[in-house]
Coordinates of C-alpha atoms and ligand atoms in Angstrom, one line a residue:
M215 CA -16.0 10.0 -20.7
A216 CA -14.9 9.0 -17.4
N217 CA -14.2 5.1 -16.9
I218 CA -16.6 3.8 -14.4
D219 CA -17.4 0.3 -13.0
T220 CA -21.2 0.3 -12.5
E221 CA -21.4 -2.3 -10.0
S222 CA -18.8 -1.1 -7.2
R223 CA -19.1 2.6 -8.1
L224 CA -15.3 3.0 -8.9
Y225 CA -13.9 5.5 -11.1
R226 CA -10.1 4.3 -11.8
K227 CA -9.4 6.6 -14.7
G228 CA -10.8 10.1 -13.9
L229 CA -14.3 12.2 -13.8
G230 CA -14.8 13.3 -17.5
L231 CA -14.2 16.7 -16.2
R232 CA -10.5 16.8 -17.0
A233 CA -10.5 19.7 -18.8
E234 CA -12.8 22.2 -16.2
V235 CA -10.0 21.6 -13.8
Q236 CA -6.9 22.6 -15.3
E237 CA -7.5 25.9 -14.6
P238 CA -8.3 25.3 -11.1
L239 CA -5.2 23.2 -10.4
R240 CA -2.6 25.8 -12.8
K241 CA -3.8 28.3 -10.7
D242 CA -3.0 26.3 -7.5
Y243 CA 0.2 24.7 -7.9
A244 CA 2.1 26.1 -11.5
G245 CA 4.9 28.0 -11.1
L246 CA 6.2 30.7 -13.1
V247 CA 9.5 31.2 -12.0
V248 CA 10.0 27.6 -12.6
D249 CA 8.5 28.1 -16.3
F250 CA 10.9 31.1 -17.2
A251 CA 13.7 28.6 -15.6
R252 CA 12.0 25.5 -18.2
E253 CA 12.5 27.4 -20.9
R254 CA 16.3 28.8 -20.3
N255 CA 17.4 25.1 -20.0
F256 CA 17.3 25.1 -16.3
K257 CA 19.7 27.9 -16.0
L258 CA 18.3 30.9 -14.0
V259 CA 21.0 34.3 -13.3
A260 CA 19.6 37.5 -11.0
G261 CA 22.6 39.7 -9.5
D262 CA 25.5 37.2 -8.5
L263 CA 23.4 34.5 -7.6
T264 CA 23.0 31.7 -10.3
F265 CA 20.2 29.3 -9.4
R266 CA 20.6 26.0 -11.4
L267 CA 17.4 23.0 -11.5
A268 CA 17.6 19.8 -12.0
K269 CA 16.5 19.1 -15.3
E270 CA 13.6 17.0 -13.7
F271 CA 11.9 17.8 -10.5
G272 CA 8.3 18.2 -9.1
F273 CA 5.1 16.5 -9.6
C274 CA 5.4 13.1 -11.1
Y275 CA 2.5 12.0 -13.6
G276 CA 1.6 10.0 -10.5
V277 CA 0.7 12.6 -8.4
D278 CA -0.3 14.8 -11.2
R279 CA -3.2 12.0 -11.9
A280 CA -3.8 12.0 -8.5
V281 CA -4.6 15.4 -7.6
E282 CA -6.4 16.0 -10.6
Y283 CA -8.9 13.5 -9.8
A284 CA -9.6 14.7 -6.6
Y285 CA -10.1 18.1 -7.7
E286 CA -12.7 16.4 -10.5
A287 CA -13.9 14.2 -7.8
R288 CA -14.9 18.0 -5.6
A289 CA -16.1 19.2 -9.0
R290 CA -18.2 16.4 -10.4
F291 CA -19.7 15.7 -6.5
P292 CA -20.5 19.4 -5.1
G293 CA -22.5 18.4 -2.4
K294 CA -21.5 14.9 -1.5
R295 CA -18.9 14.3 1.9
I296 CA -15.4 13.3 0.1
F297 CA -12.8 11.7 2.4
I298 CA -10.0 10.9 1.7
T299 CA -8.4 7.3 2.9
G300 CA -4.7 9.1 4.3
E301 CA -2.6 12.2 3.1
I302 CA -2.9 11.9 -1.1
I303 CA 0.8 12.4 -1.5
H304 CA 3.2 13.4 0.8
N305 CA 3.2 17.2 0.8
P306 CA 1.5 19.8 3.3
Y307 CA 0.6 22.7 0.7
V308 CA -1.5 20.0 -1.6
N309 CA -2.9 17.9 1.4
G310 CA -4.0 21.7 3.1
R311 CA -5.3 22.3 -0.5
L312 CA -7.4 19.6 0.0
S313 CA -8.2 20.7 3.2
E314 CA -9.9 23.9 2.0
M315 CA -11.9 22.0 -0.5
G316 CA -13.9 20.2 2.3
I317 CA -11.9 16.9 1.7
Q318 CA -11.6 14.9 5.2
F319 CA -9.2 12.8 6.0
L320 CA -9.5 9.9 7.4
D321 CA -6.3 8.9 8.3
G322 CA -2.4 10.7 8.8
P323 CA -1.7 14.1 10.0
Y324 CA -4.6 15.5 8.5
G325 CA -7.0 12.9 9.9
T326 CA -10.3 14.8 11.1
D327 CA -12.6 12.4 13.7
E328 CA -14.6 10.8 11.2
K329 CA -13.9 7.1 10.8
F330 CA -14.3 4.6 7.8
A331 CA -17.4 3.6 10.1
S332 CA -19.3 6.4 9.8
I333 CA -19.1 6.5 5.9
T334 CA -22.2 5.9 3.9
T335 CA -23.5 4.9 0.4
D336 CA -23.5 8.6 -0.2
D337 CA -20.5 9.3 0.0
V338 CA -17.2 9.3 -1.8
V339 CA -13.8 7.7 -1.2
L340 CA -10.7 9.4 -2.6
L341 CA -7.4 6.3 -2.5
P342 CA -4.4 7.9 -2.9
A343 CA -1.8 8.2 -5.0
F344 CA 0.5 5.4 -3.2
G345 CA -2.7 3.1 -2.7
V346 CA -4.5 1.4 0.5
S347 CA -4.0 -2.0 1.7
A348 CA -5.7 -5.1 0.1
G349 CA -8.2 -5.1 3.5
E350 CA -9.2 -1.4 3.1
L351 CA -10.1 -1.9 -0.3
E352 CA -12.2 -4.9 0.2
I353 CA -14.0 -3.5 3.3
L354 CA -14.6 -0.2 1.6
R355 CA -15.9 -2.0 -2.1
K356 CA -18.2 -3.7 0.5
K357 CA -19.7 -1.0 1.8
G358 CA -20.5 0.2 -1.6
M359 CA -20.0 4.5 -1.7
I360 CA -18.3 6.1 -4.5
L361 CA -14.4 5.0 -4.4
V362 CA -12.2 7.3 -6.7
D363 CA -8.6 4.8 -7.3
T364 CA -6.2 7.9 -8.0
T365 CA -3.7 4.6 -7.3
C366 CA -0.6 5.3 -9.1
G367 CA 0.1 2.6 -12.1
S368 CA 3.4 2.7 -10.9
V369 CA 2.0 1.5 -7.7
M370 CA 0.5 -1.2 -9.4
N371 CA 2.7 -2.8 -11.7
V372 CA 4.8 -3.5 -7.8
W373 CA 1.5 -5.0 -6.5
K374 CA 1.5 -7.7 -10.0
N375 CA 5.0 -8.8 -8.9
V376 CA 4.6 -9.4 -5.1
D377 CA 1.2 -11.0 -6.2
H378 CA 3.1 -13.1 -8.8
Y379 CA 5.6 -14.2 -6.0
A380 CA 3.1 -15.4 -3.7
R381 CA 1.6 -17.1 -6.1
D382 CA 4.1 -19.0 -7.1
G383 CA 5.1 -20.1 -3.4
F384 CA 8.4 -16.7 -2.9
T385 CA 8.2 -14.7 0.0
S386 CA 8.7 -11.0 -1.3
V387 CA 11.5 -9.5 0.0
V388 CA 10.8 -5.6 0.0
H389 CA 13.1 -2.7 -0.1
G390 CA 11.2 0.0 1.4
K391 CA 10.0 1.5 4.7
S392 CA 7.4 -0.7 6.4
G393 CA 5.8 2.2 8.1
H394 CA 5.3 4.2 4.6
E395 CA 1.7 3.7 2.9
E396 CA 3.0 2.5 -0.6
T397 CA 4.8 -0.5 1.6
K398 CA 2.1 -1.0 3.8
A399 CA -0.2 -1.7 0.6
T400 CA 2.7 -3.7 -1.2
V401 CA 2.8 -6.0 1.6
S402 CA -0.7 -6.5 2.0
R403 CA -0.8 -8.4 -1.8
A404 CA 2.3 -10.2 -0.7
T405 CA 0.3 -12.3 1.5
K406 CA -2.6 -14.0 -0.8
G407 CA -2.8 -17.8 -0.3
N408 CA 0.3 -18.5 2.1
G409 CA 2.5 -15.4 0.6
H410 CA 5.2 -13.8 3.2
Y411 CA 7.3 -10.5 3.1
I412 CA 10.0 -9.3 4.6
V413 CA 10.8 -5.3 4.3
V414 CA 14.4 -4.3 4.2
H415 CA 15.0 -0.5 4.7
D416 CA 18.6 -0.2 3.5
L417 CA 22.0 -2.0 2.5
N418 CA 22.6 -3.1 6.0
E419 CA 19.4 -5.2 6.5
S420 CA 19.6 -6.7 3.2
E421 CA 23.3 -8.1 5.2
M422 CA 21.6 -9.2 7.9
V423 CA 18.9 -11.3 5.7
G424 CA 21.7 -12.1 3.5
D425 CA 23.8 -13.3 6.4
Y426 CA 20.6 -15.5 7.9
I427 CA 20.3 -17.1 4.5
E428 CA 23.8 -18.3 4.1
T429 CA 24.1 -19.4 8.0
S430 CA 20.6 -19.2 9.4
H431 CA 22.2 -18.3 12.8
D432 CA 20.7 -16.9 16.0
R433 CA 16.9 -17.0 15.0
T434 CA 15.9 -15.5 18.1
R435 CA 18.1 -12.0 17.1
F436 CA 16.8 -11.4 13.8
M437 CA 13.4 -12.0 14.6
E438 CA 13.2 -9.7 17.2
F439 CA 15.5 -7.3 14.7
F440 CA 12.4 -7.4 11.8
S441 CA 9.1 -8.2 14.0
D442 CA 7.7 -5.0 12.7
A443 CA 8.7 -6.0 8.9
V444 CA 7.6 -9.3 9.0
S445 CA 4.3 -11.3 7.7
P446 CA 2.4 -13.1 10.4
G447 CA 3.3 -16.6 11.1
F448 CA 7.2 -15.5 9.0
D449 CA 9.3 -17.9 9.7
P450 CA 13.3 -17.1 8.5
D451 CA 13.9 -20.8 8.3
S452 CA 11.5 -21.8 5.6
H453 CA 10.3 -18.4 4.1
L454 CA 14.0 -17.4 2.9
T455 CA 14.2 -20.9 0.7
H456 CA 12.2 -18.8 -2.4
I457 CA 12.7 -15.4 -2.6
G458 CA 11.9 -12.6 -4.6
L459 CA 12.7 -9.0 -4.6
A460 CA 10.2 -5.6 -5.2
N461 CA 10.8 -2.2 -3.8
Q462 CA 8.8 0.8 -2.9
T463 CA 9.0 2.8 -6.0
T464 CA 10.4 5.7 -4.5
M465 CA 13.3 4.0 -2.9
L466 CA 17.1 4.9 -4.1
S467 CA 17.4 3.1 -7.0
S468 CA 21.4 2.4 -6.8
E469 CA 20.7 0.8 -3.6
S470 CA 17.7 -1.5 -4.7
L471 CA 20.0 -3.0 -6.9
E472 CA 22.9 -3.0 -4.4
I473 CA 20.3 -5.0 -2.0
A474 CA 19.7 -7.3 -4.7
E475 CA 22.7 -8.4 -5.6
R476 CA 23.7 -9.0 -2.1
L477 CA 20.5 -11.0 -1.6
R478 CA 21.8 -13.2 -4.8
Q479 CA 25.0 -13.4 -3.9
S480 CA 23.8 -15.2 -0.6
M481 CA 21.3 -17.4 -2.4
V482 CA 23.6 -18.5 -4.6
R483 CA 26.3 -18.9 -1.6
R484 CA 23.3 -21.2 -0.1
F485 CA 21.7 -23.1 -2.3
G486 CA 24.2 -23.1 -5.5
E487 CA 24.1 -21.3 -9.0
S488 CA 22.2 -23.9 -10.9
E489 CA 19.3 -23.4 -8.1
L490 CA 19.1 -19.9 -8.3
E491 CA 16.4 -19.5 -11.2
A492 CA 14.7 -21.7 -9.3
R493 CA 14.8 -20.1 -5.8
F494 CA 15.9 -15.7 -6.7
R495 CA 13.7 -13.5 -8.9
S496 CA 14.0 -9.8 -9.1
F497 CA 12.6 -6.9 -11.0
D498 CA 13.2 -3.3 -10.5
T499 CA 10.2 -1.8 -9.5
I500 CA 11.6 1.9 -9.1
C501 CA 9.1 4.2 -11.5
S502 CA 10.5 6.1 -14.4
A503 CA 9.9 9.2 -12.4
T504 CA 11.8 8.5 -9.5
Q505 CA 14.7 6.9 -11.8
E506 CA 14.6 10.4 -13.5
R507 CA 14.7 12.6 -10.5
Q508 CA 17.5 10.9 -9.0
D509 CA 19.4 10.9 -12.3
A510 CA 18.8 14.5 -12.8
V511 CA 20.6 15.5 -9.5
V512 CA 22.8 13.3 -10.2
E513 CA 23.6 15.2 -13.0
L514 CA 23.6 18.6 -11.7
C515 CA 26.1 17.0 -9.0
E516 CA 28.9 16.7 -11.6
E517 CA 28.5 20.1 -13.3
G518 CA 29.1 21.4 -9.2
V519 CA 27.2 24.0 -7.0
D520 CA 27.7 25.8 -4.0
L521 CA 24.7 24.5 -2.1
M522 CA 21.9 22.7 -2.8
L523 CA 18.0 23.2 -1.5
V524 CA 15.8 20.2 -1.7
I525 CA 12.6 21.2 -1.3
G526 CA 9.4 18.8 -0.4
G527 CA 7.5 17.1 2.6
Y528 CA 9.7 15.2 4.8
N529 CA 7.9 12.0 4.8
S530 CA 8.5 12.5 0.9
S531 CA 10.6 9.1 0.6
N532 CA 11.5 10.4 -3.0
T533 CA 12.6 14.1 -2.1
A534 CA 14.7 12.8 1.3
H535 CA 16.8 10.1 -1.8
L536 CA 17.2 13.4 -3.6
A537 CA 18.5 15.2 -0.8
E538 CA 21.1 11.8 0.0
I539 CA 22.5 11.8 -3.5
C540 CA 23.1 15.7 -2.9
S541 CA 24.5 16.1 0.1
E542 CA 27.3 13.2 -0.7
K543 CA 28.7 16.1 -3.0
F544 CA 27.5 19.5 -1.3
P545 CA 26.1 21.1 1.4
T546 CA 22.6 20.5 0.9
F547 CA 19.5 21.9 2.9
H548 CA 16.1 19.6 2.6
I549 CA 13.2 22.1 3.6
A550 CA 9.4 21.8 3.6
D551 CA 8.9 25.3 2.1
S552 CA 10.3 28.7 1.4
L553 CA 9.4 29.7 4.7
S554 CA 11.9 27.0 6.2
M555 CA 14.9 29.8 5.2
E556 CA 13.7 32.0 7.7
S557 CA 16.8 34.6 7.3
A558 CA 19.5 34.8 5.1
V559 CA 21.5 33.3 8.1
L560 CA 19.0 30.9 9.8
I561 CA 17.5 27.7 7.6
R562 CA 15.6 25.1 9.2
H563 CA 15.7 21.7 7.8
K564 CA 16.1 18.0 8.0
P565 CA 19.0 16.3 8.0
L566 CA 19.3 13.3 6.2
H567 CA 18.4 10.5 9.1
E568 CA 16.7 12.3 11.7
Q569 CA 13.2 13.1 12.1
K570 CA 13.1 16.4 12.9
E571 CA 14.3 19.6 11.7
V572 CA 17.4 21.5 12.6
E573 CA 18.1 25.2 12.6
A574 CA 21.8 25.7 11.1
T575 CA 22.9 29.5 10.6
D576 CA 25.3 30.8 8.1
W577 CA 23.7 28.4 5.1
L578 CA 23.4 31.4 2.2
P579 CA 27.4 33.2 2.0
E580 CA 28.0 36.4 0.9
G581 CA 29.1 36.8 -2.4
A582 CA 28.8 35.2 -6.0
L583 CA 26.7 31.6 -5.6
K584 CA 25.8 29.0 -7.8
I585 CA 22.6 27.4 -5.8
G586 CA 21.2 23.7 -7.0
V587 CA 17.6 23.0 -6.9
T588 CA 15.0 20.6 -7.0
A589 CA 12.0 19.1 -5.6
G590 CA 10.2 15.7 -5.0
A591 CA 7.8 14.5 -6.9
S592 CA 4.7 15.5 -4.4
T593 CA 6.3 19.6 -4.7
P594 CA 4.4 21.6 -6.7
D595 CA 6.1 24.1 -8.7
V596 CA 4.5 27.1 -7.0
K597 CA 6.4 26.4 -4.0
V598 CA 9.8 26.3 -5.8
D599 CA 9.4 29.5 -7.2
E600 CA 8.7 31.0 -3.5
V601 CA 12.3 29.2 -2.6
I602 CA 13.4 30.8 -5.4
E603 CA 11.7 34.3 -4.8
R604 CA 12.8 34.1 -0.6
V605 CA 16.4 33.3 -1.5
L606 CA 16.1 36.7 -4.1
A607 CA 14.4 38.5 -1.9
F608 CA 17.9 37.9 0.8
R609 CA 20.1 39.4 -1.5
G610 CA 17.5 42.4 -2.7
L611 CA 16.6 40.9 -5.9
T612 CA 13.2 39.8 -7.3
R613 CA 11.6 37.3 -9.9
H614 CA 12.1 40.4 -12.2
D615 CA 15.9 40.8 -11.9
L616 CA 15.9 36.9 -13.2
T617 CA 17.5 36.6 -16.6
G618 CA 18.0 32.8 -18.2
Ligands
SF4_1869 S1 6.9 9.0 -7.6 FE1 6.1 7.2 -9.2 S2 5.5 5.4 -8.3 FE2 5.1 7.0 -6.8 S3 3.4 8.6 -7.5 FE3 5.2 8.9 -8.8 S4 4.8 8.1 -10.4 FE4 3.7 7.1 -9.6

């Protein structure tokens, strides 16, 4: 039975058509090669190629649920216009499939001409897995159309923490990307009452915040640097005296922990150990799916491979972090999909910390090779299948040559 709040027409726990959409979901996203690998301890061999798949990769529980709700919404409301506020998840193939099903995007790279203003009470609006800002949600609820909220529970858990921070007079320090949909949604919940926030992207930025907490040095430079990453009216002199740590769910967990520790030390140095409990809070809000995928590539790195293929959208934060972990050890190629591998000689990939795809040559050396494979939480298994099959094809092999 679908869970619906009849007054607001808000669906948060599915639309009662779970069984009906399983077959189309399987057809669009399942991977035969991946299923074969899962049954064989994530190892596949063909000719002199060995593929070692990470033990956790691909669709996470939040993405599974979001995509399922989108399919349920299409099936439940065949005659209605259905919109989504932006990308449902960061994967071009999945967003493309929703587009083909007639779901229209209100913003982002797939955005259509339709805007919030043109939506009527007869329409259906999907909220993506990373959620929307509190302000956008308020506008949509007031309009009174049918809302299907696919926001992941792990994201809502972060919101709960920053909401508490705001209520208790703590400034949220969010380890995340200030332009990312999830972080934008999170910080919108950090400003309740008189709450404030600052977003730090990495350890270097947390060093700057830590230094400011300790010295209050060069306020102008500090504010210039963080101008796009702080709440309106943020004052580093008064708003960094009580801080609460949170993170975008898909960040590198080891870095989030380092950032929390760095800022904890700054608070101790500035206010003394005795004040710490009253002035510093920290929750690890990396979601379990992100953690499991990161742990699985660490395990793969320990085992050793000749090269790594990391598959996922270039704007996918969790995919980028998987690539970051692997690139410290092996030649690593973050590719959007199988077509990024032009040939056995030429590959297009996104290097770490670069915004654009670049070309690399001689990426697939001849002879025996052990290739590591992983995929971000928004990458369907079918895309992993395609990558493995294309590599096989470069060696004149097919999936029928694969053994465990
Ligand atoms: S990566 Fe984590 S927070 Fe994001 S949708 Fe998946 S399970 Fe939810």
